[in-house]
Coordinates of C-alpha atoms in Angstrom, one line a residue:
Chain A
M1122 CA -36.1 12.6 -35.9
T1123 CA -34.2 9.6 -35.3
R1124 CA -35.9 9.2 -32.3
E1125 CA -39.2 8.2 -35.0
K1126 CA -36.4 4.5 -34.5
Y1127 CA -37.6 3.7 -31.3
I1128 CA -41.4 2.7 -32.2
T1129 CA -39.9 0.1 -33.6
Y1130 CA -38.0 -1.5 -30.3
S1131 CA -38.6 -3.9 -27.2
V1132 CA -39.3 -2.3 -24.0
D1133 CA -36.5 -3.8 -22.9
E1134 CA -34.7 -3.0 -25.3
L1135 CA -35.7 -0.1 -25.2
L1136 CA -34.1 0.1 -21.5
E1137 CA -30.7 -0.7 -22.9
D1138 CA -30.5 2.6 -25.0
K1139 CA -28.4 4.5 -23.2
E1140 CA -29.6 7.6 -25.4
F1141 CA -33.5 6.8 -24.3
I1142 CA -33.0 6.9 -20.8
S1143 CA -31.1 9.8 -20.9
F1144 CA -33.9 11.1 -23.2
V1145 CA -36.4 10.1 -21.2
L1146 CA -34.4 11.8 -18.0
R1147 CA -33.8 14.9 -19.3
T1148 CA -37.2 15.7 -21.3
A1149 CA -39.5 14.2 -17.5
D1150 CA -43.2 15.3 -18.0
T1151 CA -41.6 18.9 -20.4
D1152 CA -43.8 19.2 -23.9
E1153 CA -40.9 17.4 -25.5
W1154 CA -42.0 14.6 -24.3
H1155 CA -45.7 15.2 -24.9
R1156 CA -44.9 16.2 -29.0
F1157 CA -42.8 13.2 -28.8
I1158 CA -45.2 11.3 -27.0
D1159 CA -48.0 12.2 -30.2
S1160 CA -45.1 11.8 -32.6
C1161 CA -45.9 8.4 -32.1
N1162 CA -49.3 8.1 -33.5
G1163 CA -50.8 5.1 -31.7
Y1164 CA -47.6 3.1 -31.5
E1165 CA -45.9 4.3 -28.1
Q1166 CA -47.2 1.5 -26.0
N1167 CA -43.8 -0.1 -25.2
I1168 CA -42.1 3.4 -25.1
L1169 CA -44.1 4.1 -22.3
E1170 CA -44.0 1.1 -20.5
A1171 CA -40.5 1.4 -20.3
Q1172 CA -41.1 4.9 -19.5
Q1173 CA -42.3 4.1 -16.8
I1174 CA -40.2 2.2 -15.7
I1175 CA -37.0 4.5 -16.0
R1176 CA -39.0 7.5 -14.0
L1177 CA -40.1 4.4 -10.9
F1178 CA -36.5 6.0 -9.6
N1179 CA -36.6 9.1 -11.4
T1180 CA -38.4 9.9 -7.3
P1181 CA -37.5 14.1 -6.3
E1182 CA -34.7 14.3 -3.7
I1183 CA -34.7 15.5 -0.6
K1184 CA -33.1 17.6 -0.3
L1185 CA -30.5 18.7 1.9
P1186 CA -31.6 22.0 3.9
Q1187 CA -29.6 24.7 3.0
Q1188 CA -28.0 25.7 6.7
K1189 CA -26.9 22.4 7.4
S1190 CA -25.0 22.4 3.7
D1191 CA -23.5 25.4 4.9
K1192 CA -22.3 24.9 8.2
L1193 CA -21.1 21.3 6.0
W1194 CA -19.2 23.5 3.9
A1195 CA -17.5 25.7 5.6
N1196 CA -16.2 22.9 7.7
I1197 CA -14.7 21.9 4.5
R1198 CA -13.5 24.8 2.9
D1199 CA -11.4 25.3 6.7
F1200 CA -10.3 22.4 6.8
N1201 CA -8.8 23.5 3.0
A1202 CA -7.5 26.6 3.9
E1203 CA -5.8 25.1 6.2
S1204 CA -3.6 22.6 4.6
V1205 CA -2.9 24.7 2.0
R1206 CA -1.1 26.8 5.0
I1207 CA -0.1 24.2 6.1
A1208 CA 1.5 23.1 3.0
K1209 CA 2.5 26.6 2.0
V1210 CA 4.4 27.0 5.4
R1211 CA 6.3 23.4 5.0
R1212 CA 7.3 24.4 1.3
M1213 CA 9.5 27.3 3.2
K1214 CA 10.7 24.8 6.0
Y1215 CA 12.9 23.2 3.4
L1216 CA 14.5 26.4 2.1
T1217 CA 15.7 27.4 5.7
W1218 CA 16.7 25.0 6.0
G1219 CA 18.9 24.0 3.5
A1220 CA 22.1 24.2 5.4
A1221 CA 20.7 22.5 8.5
S1222 CA 19.8 19.9 6.1
I1223 CA 23.3 19.1 4.3
L1224 CA 24.6 19.2 8.6
L1225 CA 21.8 16.8 9.0
F1226 CA 23.3 14.0 5.6
V1227 CA 26.8 14.0 6.7
M1228 CA 25.9 13.0 10.5
V1229 CA 23.3 10.1 9.1
G1230 CA 26.1 9.1 6.5
V1231 CA 27.9 9.0 9.8
Y1232 CA 25.9 6.9 10.7
E1233 CA 25.9 4.7 8.0
Y1234 CA 29.4 3.9 7.7
F1235 CA 28.9 2.6 11.9
N1236 CA 26.4 0.5 10.1
I1237 CA 28.5 -1.1 7.5
L1238 CA 30.9 -2.3 10.3
K1239 CA 27.8 -4.5 11.9
P1240 CA 26.7 -5.8 8.5
S1241 CA 23.0 -8.1 9.6
T1242 CA 23.7 -12.1 8.6
P1243 CA 20.2 -13.0 7.3
Y1244 CA 18.1 -15.2 8.4
Q1245 CA 18.5 -18.7 7.4
F1246 CA 15.2 -20.5 7.6
A1247 CA 15.6 -23.7 8.7
D1248 CA 14.4 -26.9 6.4
Y1249 CA 12.6 -29.5 7.0
K1250 CA 11.0 -30.4 3.8
D1251 CA 12.2 -34.2 4.7
S1252 CA 11.6 -34.6 7.4
I1253 CA 7.4 -33.1 8.7
I1254 CA 4.2 -34.0 6.4
P1255 CA 2.9 -31.9 3.8
D1256 CA 0.0 -29.9 4.5
V1257 CA 0.3 -29.7 7.9
P1258 CA 0.6 -26.5 10.1
L1259 CA 3.6 -26.9 12.9
L1260 CA 5.3 -24.4 15.2
V1261 CA 8.9 -25.8 15.5
L1262 CA 10.5 -24.3 19.3
S1263 CA 13.8 -23.3 19.4
S1264 CA 14.8 -26.2 21.6
G1265 CA 14.3 -28.6 17.9
Q1266 CA 10.8 -29.4 19.3
T1267 CA 8.1 -29.7 17.3
V1268 CA 3.9 -29.5 17.3
N1269 CA 1.3 -30.2 14.9
L1270 CA -0.8 -27.3 14.9
S1271 CA -3.5 -29.4 13.3
K1272 CA -6.0 -26.4 12.7
K1273 CA -6.7 -24.7 9.4
E1274 CA -7.5 -22.1 11.3
S1275 CA -4.6 -22.6 14.5
E1276 CA -3.5 -19.7 17.3
V1277 CA -0.3 -20.0 19.1
T1278 CA -0.3 -17.0 22.1
V1279 CA 3.7 -16.9 23.9
L1280 CA 3.4 -16.4 27.8
R1281 CA 5.0 -13.9 28.6
D1282 CA 8.0 -14.7 31.0
K1283 CA 7.0 -18.5 31.0
G1284 CA 8.9 -19.9 28.6
A1285 CA 5.2 -21.7 26.8
F1286 CA 3.6 -20.8 24.2
L1287 CA -0.9 -21.5 24.1
I1288 CA -2.3 -23.8 21.2
N1289 CA -5.6 -23.3 20.2
K1290 CA -5.9 -21.5 23.1
D1291 CA -6.2 -25.1 25.2
S1292 CA -3.4 -27.0 25.4
I1293 CA 0.6 -25.4 26.8
I1294 CA 3.4 -25.9 26.0
N1295 CA 7.0 -25.6 27.5
N1296 CA 9.8 -24.6 25.1
H1297 CA 12.7 -26.0 27.0
A1298 CA 15.3 -24.9 25.0
S1299 CA 18.0 -24.0 27.2
H1300 CA 18.0 -20.2 26.6
A1301 CA 21.7 -20.0 25.2
D1302 CA 23.6 -17.1 23.3
D1303 CA 23.6 -18.3 20.3
E1304 CA 21.0 -16.3 18.9
K1305 CA 20.0 -17.3 15.4
N1306 CA 19.2 -21.2 17.7
S1307 CA 16.6 -19.6 19.7
Y1308 CA 13.9 -18.4 17.6
N1309 CA 10.5 -19.8 17.1
E1310 CA 9.5 -20.8 13.6
I1311 CA 6.0 -21.5 12.5
I1312 CA 5.5 -22.8 8.9
I1313 CA 2.1 -22.7 7.5
P1314 CA 1.4 -24.4 3.9
Y1315 CA -1.4 -23.4 1.8
G1316 CA -4.5 -23.8 2.2
K1317 CA -4.2 -22.8 6.8
K1318 CA -3.5 -19.8 7.8
S1319 CA -2.5 -19.5 11.6
K1320 CA -3.3 -16.6 14.3
L1321 CA 0.4 -15.7 16.1
E1322 CA 0.6 -13.3 19.7
L1323 CA 4.0 -12.6 20.2
E1324 CA 5.5 -11.8 23.7
D1325 CA 4.7 -8.0 23.2
G1326 CA 2.2 -8.0 22.5
T1327 CA 2.1 -7.7 18.8
K1328 CA -0.5 -9.7 16.7
V1329 CA 0.7 -11.8 13.4
Y1330 CA -2.1 -12.6 11.5
L1331 CA -0.1 -15.9 9.0
N1332 CA -1.7 -16.2 5.5
A1333 CA -1.3 -19.8 3.4
G1334 CA 2.9 -20.9 2.5
S1335 CA 4.3 -18.8 5.4
R1336 CA 6.2 -19.0 7.6
L1337 CA 7.0 -16.6 10.5
A1338 CA 10.6 -16.8 13.2
F1339 CA 10.3 -15.3 15.6
P1340 CA 11.8 -15.4 19.3
Q1341 CA 10.1 -16.8 23.7
K1342 CA 11.1 -13.0 24.6
F1343 CA 12.7 -9.7 22.9
R1344 CA 16.1 -9.1 23.6
G1345 CA 18.4 -5.8 22.2
K1346 CA 17.9 -2.9 20.8
K1347 CA 15.3 -4.1 18.5
R1348 CA 12.1 -7.0 17.7
E1349 CA 13.2 -8.5 15.1
V1350 CA 11.5 -11.2 12.8
F1351 CA 11.7 -13.1 9.9
L1352 CA 9.3 -14.0 7.1
D1353 CA 8.6 -15.7 3.6
G1354 CA 5.4 -14.9 2.5
E1355 CA 2.1 -12.8 3.4
G1356 CA 1.4 -11.1 7.2
Y1357 CA -0.9 -8.6 8.6
F1358 CA 1.3 -6.9 11.9
E1359 CA -0.6 -4.8 14.6
V1360 CA 2.3 -4.3 16.1
A1361 CA 2.2 -3.6 19.9
K1362 CA 3.6 0.1 20.6
N1363 CA 7.2 0.4 22.0
A1364 CA 9.6 3.8 21.0
N1365 CA 12.6 2.1 22.5
M1366 CA 12.1 -0.7 20.8
P1367 CA 11.5 -0.6 17.0
F1368 CA 9.7 -4.0 15.8
V1369 CA 11.5 -4.9 12.2
V1370 CA 9.5 -8.3 9.9
K1371 CA 12.8 -9.2 8.7
T1372 CA 12.4 -10.7 4.8
S1373 CA 14.1 -12.1 1.2
K1374 CA 13.7 -8.7 0.0
I1375 CA 12.5 -5.9 1.8
D1376 CA 13.0 -4.9 5.5
I1377 CA 9.9 -2.9 7.4
E1378 CA 10.7 -0.8 10.6
V1379 CA 8.1 0.3 12.9
L1380 CA 7.2 1.1 16.7
G1381 CA 3.7 0.2 16.3
T1382 CA 1.4 0.0 13.5
R1383 CA -1.1 -2.2 10.9
F1384 CA 0.2 -3.5 8.1
N1385 CA -0.3 -5.8 5.6
V1386 CA 3.0 -7.2 4.2
S1387 CA 3.3 -9.8 1.4
S1388 CA 7.4 -11.3 0.2
Y1389 CA 6.7 -14.7 -0.9
Q1390 CA 10.3 -16.0 -1.7
G1391 CA 8.8 -17.1 -4.9
D1392 CA 6.9 -13.8 -5.9
A1393 CA 9.2 -11.2 -8.1
F1394 CA 7.3 -8.7 -6.2
A1395 CA 7.3 -8.1 -2.3
E1396 CA 4.4 -5.5 -0.8
T1397 CA 3.8 -3.6 2.2
V1398 CA 0.5 -1.9 2.2
L1399 CA 0.3 0.7 5.8
L1400 CA -3.2 0.8 7.4
E1401 CA -1.8 3.4 10.4
G1402 CA 0.9 5.1 12.0
K1403 CA 4.0 5.2 10.1
V1404 CA 6.7 2.0 9.2
E1405 CA 9.9 2.8 7.0
V1406 CA 11.1 0.5 4.5
C1407 CA 13.5 -1.1 2.9
E1408 CA 15.8 -3.0 0.5
T1409 CA 17.3 -5.7 2.4
G1410 CA 20.9 -6.9 2.6
K1411 CA 22.3 -3.8 2.0
I1412 CA 24.0 -0.8 3.6
F1413 CA 22.7 2.0 1.6
S1414 CA 19.5 1.2 1.1
K1415 CA 17.3 4.1 1.1
K1416 CA 14.6 4.0 3.7
T1417 CA 11.1 4.8 1.8
A1418 CA 8.8 6.6 4.6
M1419 CA 5.3 5.6 4.5
L1420 CA 2.7 7.0 5.1
P1421 CA -1.5 5.1 5.9
N1422 CA -2.8 4.0 3.8
Q1423 CA 0.1 3.8 0.8
K1424 CA 1.0 1.4 -0.6
A1425 CA 4.7 0.2 -1.5
I1426 CA 6.2 -2.8 -3.7
Y1427 CA 9.1 -3.6 -4.2
S1428 CA 10.3 -5.0 -7.4
A1429 CA 13.1 -7.6 -6.9
R1430 CA 14.0 -7.7 -11.0
E1431 CA 15.0 -4.3 -10.7
H1432 CA 15.7 -3.1 -7.4
V1433 CA 13.3 -0.4 -7.0
M1434 CA 10.6 0.6 -5.0
V1435 CA 7.4 2.1 -5.6
L1436 CA 5.4 3.9 -3.6
K1437 CA 1.0 4.8 -4.3
N1438 CA -1.9 6.1 -2.9
E1439 CA -4.1 3.1 -1.7
E1440 CA -8.3 4.2 -1.8
D1441 CA -9.4 1.3 0.9
P1442 CA -6.0 -0.3 2.2
A1443 CA -8.6 -2.9 4.5
L1444 CA -8.6 -4.6 0.8
Y1445 CA -5.9 -6.5 1.5
I1446 CA -6.2 -7.9 4.1
S1447 CA -9.3 -9.3 3.9
W1448 CA -8.3 -12.6 3.5
I1449 CA -7.6 -12.6 7.8
E1450 CA -11.9 -12.3 7.3
G1451 CA -11.8 -15.6 5.1
W1452 CA -12.8 -13.5 1.3
Y1453 CA -9.9 -12.4 -0.8
Q1454 CA -10.9 -8.8 -3.3
F1455 CA -8.8 -7.4 -5.5
S1456 CA -8.8 -4.5 -7.7
D1457 CA -7.8 -3.7 -10.7
E1458 CA -5.3 -6.9 -10.2
N1459 CA -3.3 -8.9 -12.7
I1460 CA -5.2 -12.2 -13.5
E1461 CA -0.9 -13.3 -12.4
T1462 CA -1.0 -12.5 -9.4
V1463 CA -4.7 -13.1 -8.4
L1464 CA -4.0 -16.9 -9.6
A1465 CA -0.4 -17.0 -7.4
K1466 CA -3.2 -16.1 -4.5
I1467 CA -6.1 -18.3 -5.3
E1468 CA -2.9 -21.2 -5.3
R1469 CA -1.4 -20.9 -2.2
Y1470 CA -4.9 -20.1 -0.6
Y1471 CA -6.6 -24.1 -1.7
N1472 CA -3.3 -25.9 -2.7
V1473 CA -3.6 -26.1 -5.9
T1474 CA -1.3 -26.0 -8.6
F1475 CA -2.5 -24.0 -11.4
K1476 CA -1.0 -24.8 -15.4
Y1477 CA -1.2 -21.6 -18.2
D1478 CA 0.1 -20.1 -21.2
Q1479 CA 1.5 -17.1 -19.4
R1480 CA 1.8 -15.7 -23.8
S1481 CA -2.3 -15.5 -22.9
F1482 CA -2.9 -13.5 -21.0
V1483 CA -0.1 -10.9 -21.9
K1484 CA -3.2 -8.8 -23.4
A1485 CA -5.4 -10.0 -20.3
L1486 CA -6.7 -6.8 -18.6
P1487 CA -6.9 -6.7 -14.6
V1488 CA -9.6 -8.1 -13.1
S1489 CA -11.8 -6.6 -10.1
G1490 CA -13.4 -8.7 -7.5
K1491 CA -14.4 -11.0 -4.5
L1492 CA -14.2 -14.2 -3.6
D1493 CA -15.4 -15.6 -0.5
L1494 CA -12.7 -18.0 0.2
K1495 CA -14.8 -20.6 2.4
D1496 CA -16.3 -21.5 -1.7
S1497 CA -14.7 -24.2 -2.9
I1498 CA -11.9 -24.6 -5.4
Q1499 CA -14.5 -25.4 -8.0
E1500 CA -16.9 -22.4 -7.1
V1501 CA -14.1 -19.8 -7.1
M1502 CA -12.6 -21.0 -10.8
A1503 CA -17.0 -20.8 -12.5
V1504 CA -17.0 -17.1 -10.8
L1505 CA -13.1 -16.1 -12.0
S1506 CA -13.4 -17.9 -15.4
K1507 CA -16.3 -15.9 -15.7
V1508 CA -14.4 -12.8 -14.6
A1509 CA -11.5 -13.7 -16.8
K1510 CA -13.3 -14.3 -20.0
F1511 CA -10.3 -18.6 -20.0
K1512 CA -12.1 -21.6 -19.8
Y1513 CA -10.2 -24.2 -17.0
Q1514 CA -10.3 -28.2 -16.1
I1515 CA -10.0 -29.1 -12.6
I1516 CA -7.8 -32.3 -12.5
E1517 CA -7.4 -33.7 -8.7
N1518 CA -5.0 -30.3 -8.2
E1519 CA -4.1 -28.8 -10.9
V1520 CA -6.2 -26.3 -12.6
I1521 CA -5.8 -26.4 -16.2
I1522 CA -6.3 -23.2 -18.4
K1523 CA -6.9 -22.7 -21.6
Chain B
M812 CA -16.1 15.5 -20.0
E813 CA -13.4 18.3 -21.0
D814 CA -15.7 20.2 -17.8
D815 CA -15.0 17.0 -15.5
K816 CA -10.8 16.6 -16.0
Q817 CA -10.1 20.3 -16.4
I818 CA -12.0 21.0 -12.7
W819 CA -10.0 18.1 -10.8
N820 CA -7.0 18.9 -12.3
E821 CA -7.5 22.2 -11.0
F822 CA -8.7 21.1 -7.6
K823 CA -5.2 19.4 -7.5
R824 CA -3.8 22.5 -8.1
E825 CA -5.3 24.0 -5.0
N826 CA -7.4 26.7 -6.5
D827 CA -10.6 26.7 -4.5
I828 CA -12.7 27.4 -6.7
A829 CA -12.7 24.0 -7.9
L830 CA -12.8 22.6 -4.9
S831 CA -16.0 25.3 -3.8
C832 CA -17.3 23.8 -7.5
I833 CA -17.1 20.0 -6.5
Y834 CA -18.8 20.9 -3.7
H835 CA -22.1 22.5 -4.3
R836 CA -22.0 20.3 -7.7
N837 CA -22.0 17.3 -5.7
I838 CA -23.3 17.6 -2.7
D839 CA -27.0 17.4 -2.9
F840 CA -27.0 14.6 -5.5
L841 CA -24.2 12.7 -2.5
Y842 CA -27.0 13.7 0.0
G843 CA -30.0 12.3 -1.4
Y844 CA -27.7 9.1 -2.7
G845 CA -26.9 8.6 1.3
R846 CA -30.2 8.4 2.2
K847 CA -30.8 5.4 -0.1
F848 CA -28.4 3.9 2.7
S849 CA -29.4 5.0 4.9
K850 CA -31.5 7.1 7.5
D851 CA -28.8 8.3 9.6
D852 CA -28.6 12.3 8.7
S853 CA -25.8 12.7 10.7
L854 CA -23.9 9.5 9.8
I855 CA -24.8 10.6 5.6
L856 CA -22.8 14.5 6.6
D857 CA -19.8 12.8 8.2
T858 CA -18.6 10.8 6.2
I859 CA -19.4 13.2 3.2
Q860 CA -17.6 15.1 5.6
D861 CA -14.4 12.6 6.1
L862 CA -14.3 12.4 2.1
F863 CA -13.8 15.3 1.4
Y864 CA -11.6 16.0 3.5
D865 CA -9.4 12.8 3.3
L866 CA -10.2 14.9 -1.5
I867 CA -8.2 17.3 0.5
R868 CA -5.1 15.4 2.5
N869 CA -5.0 13.5 -0.7
R870 CA -4.6 15.9 -3.7
K871 CA -1.9 15.6 -4.9
N872 CA -1.5 11.6 -4.9
L873 CA -5.7 12.0 -7.1
G874 CA -5.3 9.7 -10.1
A875 CA -7.3 11.7 -12.6
T876 CA -10.9 11.3 -13.7
D877 CA -13.2 13.1 -16.2
N878 CA -16.5 12.3 -14.9
I879 CA -16.4 13.7 -10.6
R880 CA -19.1 11.8 -10.0
L881 CA -18.5 8.7 -10.7
Y882 CA -14.9 9.0 -8.1
L883 CA -17.1 10.6 -5.1
I884 CA -19.9 7.9 -5.4
K885 CA -17.6 4.6 -5.7
S886 CA -15.4 6.0 -3.1
F887 CA -19.0 6.9 -0.9
R888 CA -20.6 3.8 -1.3
R889 CA -17.5 1.9 0.2
R890 CA -17.1 4.8 3.6
L891 CA -21.4 4.2 4.0
I892 CA -21.3 0.9 3.9
R893 CA -18.4 0.6 6.4
E894 CA -19.8 2.7 8.5
I895 CA -23.1 1.6 8.7
Q896 CA -22.1 -1.8 9.1
R897 CA -19.4 -0.5 12.2
S898 CA -23.0 1.7 13.5
R899 CA -25.4 -1.4 13.7
K900 CA -22.5 -3.3 15.9
Q901 CA -22.8 -1.2 18.3
N902 CA -26.5 -1.2 17.6
I903 CA -26.3 -5.4 17.9
F904 CA -24.4 -4.6 20.9
Q905 CA -27.3 -2.4 22.3
F906 CA -29.9 -4.9 22.2
E907 CA -29.0 -8.4 21.8
G908 CA -30.4 -11.0 19.3
E909 CA -32.1 -8.6 17.2
H910 CA -31.2 -9.2 14.1
V911 CA -29.8 -7.1 12.1
D912 CA -30.1 -6.5 7.6
C913 CA -28.5 -4.3 5.7
E914 CA -31.5 -3.2 4.0
F915 CA -29.1 -0.6 1.6
F916 CA -32.3 1.4 -1.2
S917 CA -35.6 -0.2 1.1
I918 CA -38.1 1.8 0.0
E919 CA -39.9 3.4 3.2
D920 CA -39.3 7.0 3.4
D921 CA -38.6 9.2 1.3
W922 CA -38.4 6.4 -1.8
V923 CA -41.9 6.8 -1.8
N924 CA -41.7 10.3 -1.0
A925 CA -43.5 12.3 1.6
E926 CA -47.2 12.1 -1.1
T927 CA -47.6 9.0 0.6
Q928 CA -51.0 8.8 -0.4
D929 CA -51.2 9.5 -4.0
R930 CA -51.9 6.9 -6.6
R931 CA -48.1 6.9 -8.1
S932 CA -46.2 7.0 -5.1
K933 CA -48.8 3.7 -4.3
Y934 CA -47.7 2.3 -7.8
I935 CA -43.9 3.2 -6.9
H936 CA -43.8 0.9 -4.0
Q937 CA -46.1 -2.4 -5.1
A938 CA -43.6 -2.1 -8.5
L939 CA -40.3 -1.8 -6.3
L940 CA -41.4 -5.0 -3.6
A941 CA -41.3 -7.4 -7.3
L942 CA -37.1 -6.1 -6.1
N943 CA -34.3 -7.0 -4.3
V944 CA -31.9 -4.3 -2.7
K945 CA -29.4 -5.2 -5.8
Q946 CA -31.7 -4.8 -8.6
R947 CA -33.4 -2.0 -6.7
E948 CA -30.2 -0.3 -6.2
I949 CA -28.8 -1.2 -9.6
L950 CA -31.8 -0.3 -12.3
Y951 CA -30.5 3.7 -9.9
Y952 CA -27.8 3.2 -10.8
K953 CA -28.5 3.2 -14.6
F954 CA -32.5 4.9 -14.6
Y955 CA -31.4 8.0 -11.8
C956 CA -27.9 8.3 -12.6
G957 CA -27.3 7.5 -16.2
F958 CA -24.6 5.7 -15.9
D959 CA -23.2 3.0 -18.0
Y960 CA -22.8 -1.3 -17.4
D961 CA -19.0 -1.0 -17.3
Q962 CA -19.6 2.1 -15.0
I963 CA -21.7 0.3 -12.6
C964 CA -18.7 -2.6 -12.6
E965 CA -16.5 0.2 -11.0
I966 CA -19.1 0.7 -8.3
M967 CA -20.7 -1.9 -7.1
F968 CA -16.9 -5.0 -7.8
I969 CA -19.3 -7.2 -10.2
S970 CA -18.1 -7.7 -12.8
Y971 CA -19.4 -7.3 -16.5
D972 CA -22.3 -10.7 -16.9
S973 CA -23.4 -10.3 -13.4
A974 CA -24.3 -6.2 -13.9
R975 CA -26.3 -7.4 -16.7
Q976 CA -27.5 -10.7 -15.5
L977 CA -28.8 -8.6 -12.2
V978 CA -30.7 -5.8 -14.2
S979 CA -32.4 -8.3 -17.0
R980 CA -34.1 -10.3 -13.4
A981 CA -35.1 -7.3 -12.0
I982 CA -36.4 -5.5 -15.7
Q983 CA -38.4 -8.7 -16.3
S984 CA -39.5 -8.5 -12.6
L985 CA -40.8 -4.8 -13.3
K986 CA -42.1 -5.8 -16.1
K987 CA -44.4 -9.4 -13.9
S988 CA -45.8 -6.4 -11.0
L989 CA -47.0 -3.5 -14.0
T990 CA -49.9 -6.3 -13.9
S991 CA -53.0 -5.0 -16.4
A992 CA -54.5 -2.6 -12.4
E993 CA -51.6 -0.7 -13.4
L994 CA -51.8 -0.6 -17.7
F995 CA -54.9 1.6 -16.7
F996 CA -52.7 3.6 -14.8
L997 CA -51.1 4.1 -17.6
F998 CA -53.6 4.5 -19.7
L999 CA -55.2 7.3 -17.2
V1000 CA -51.7 9.0 -17.5
K1001 CA -52.0 9.6 -21.7
K1002 CA -55.6 10.0 -21.7
I1003 CA -54.4 13.6 -18.8
R1004 CA -51.4 14.1 -21.3
L1005 CA -53.9 14.2 -24.3

């Protein structure tokens, strides 16, 4: 018997041997086990000790009472039957309504045609690079006035019908912009540098959490048929419901149109991908600036990834969408992510630059884990280098990966 | 397991028998696992129900798996923790100032089963006191579920290295707590067997 080899093992070795563990689990208290112990001829000390440790965890199950189990199963079975039935009905409907959908298609076509007549102009974020101090979060009013938000985690609230803002819950800033007709000038901008974040409440009650390295342009008051804001970077939106006035987030890559819902958008100009994760409600995502661009409808717990290079939108299910907004709470959890994506995010949080040879990551496996963003960059790198198995060196704001 | 893969695919094809099979093969395990986290039966059962409802809702888009139990446990653990934290938050509102920790895998109640008086239970209780919650949890996966390190890492969201370290520290503490008194117990067990 090959099991005889176990008598030469230490306790630790036995406890790392998967076959030994399953042997113990399988034969607990059976004759087979006792025969095995007898066959050890007095050398069974380690085996018994390892078995004792394994069996500590092998306590008898508390069984779910049959009645409760049956009731739970009845619920699940009914839910299943109902959902299968609905799916079948839906398939039938597609068949009978085929003709109607052609009509609908024509109507949509006409609608799209009229849309051509008024192509939307992409918003241009003003270039403040020369005029501002780097690393300071700023609110730039439509009047041209700039306000330093100063805090690492700032808060801005648009005060309704007052033409004013509440900053960090303690000071009020008036926006003296003449409410000119020129729509472009009537946008305020909030600029969050790397290493900072901000929470913003818009005039309609919509809440926006802006992540590091992001900018958002928004009006003092929403006018017209849609509530439009412009984003470069990452933001989590809790949109106030207003069925008459859809809310649209426009970015350089994609537009997201909603009625009232919660979702996260990450669309940095420098990134090759733009990502939308829907937590609640319903949204439609489409490529920016294309008149016939296909609208992708998203359901809760889905992620839409848009690749700017290939101009393709891919829809994926996301078991735990909350992962994507964990940055609001100050930690970052990632599951099966490309190491370069993870590094790009850390760059923004900590305002550091990574230097590495891209070729060395070609074969790297996707990584999963959780980082506490309150930790220093040193601590974060120590953890990450272990997971992704690389060596690194930190020199001021540069991290060199070997 | 080929079997698991097949059942899973059948489930995705709306085969009711496959769903029944998944439920009945795992319900006792899931319930027992839930009890390690919380003693609130209705919370556990609600979470199991939600887990299955979502499987049914999303079945067309579920990924493939060759280990259904692992698939279930991963999703179930995350949901459980979320639900427990949610219910704790509400409790904090009720009893202000009372500090509540997340005692996953607490060693009270059914971990040390009904006959608390017998020698083995006392012994287990003593030994498990030497471990912290994370250590108890990881050894449960290793020695009760028989999962390997890769699977454990997926469940607990930790790296391979930290999993190894967690296990090795836990085993060292357990060995330490198996003092001479316990060796006597070992000896007893052996005697009876002979």
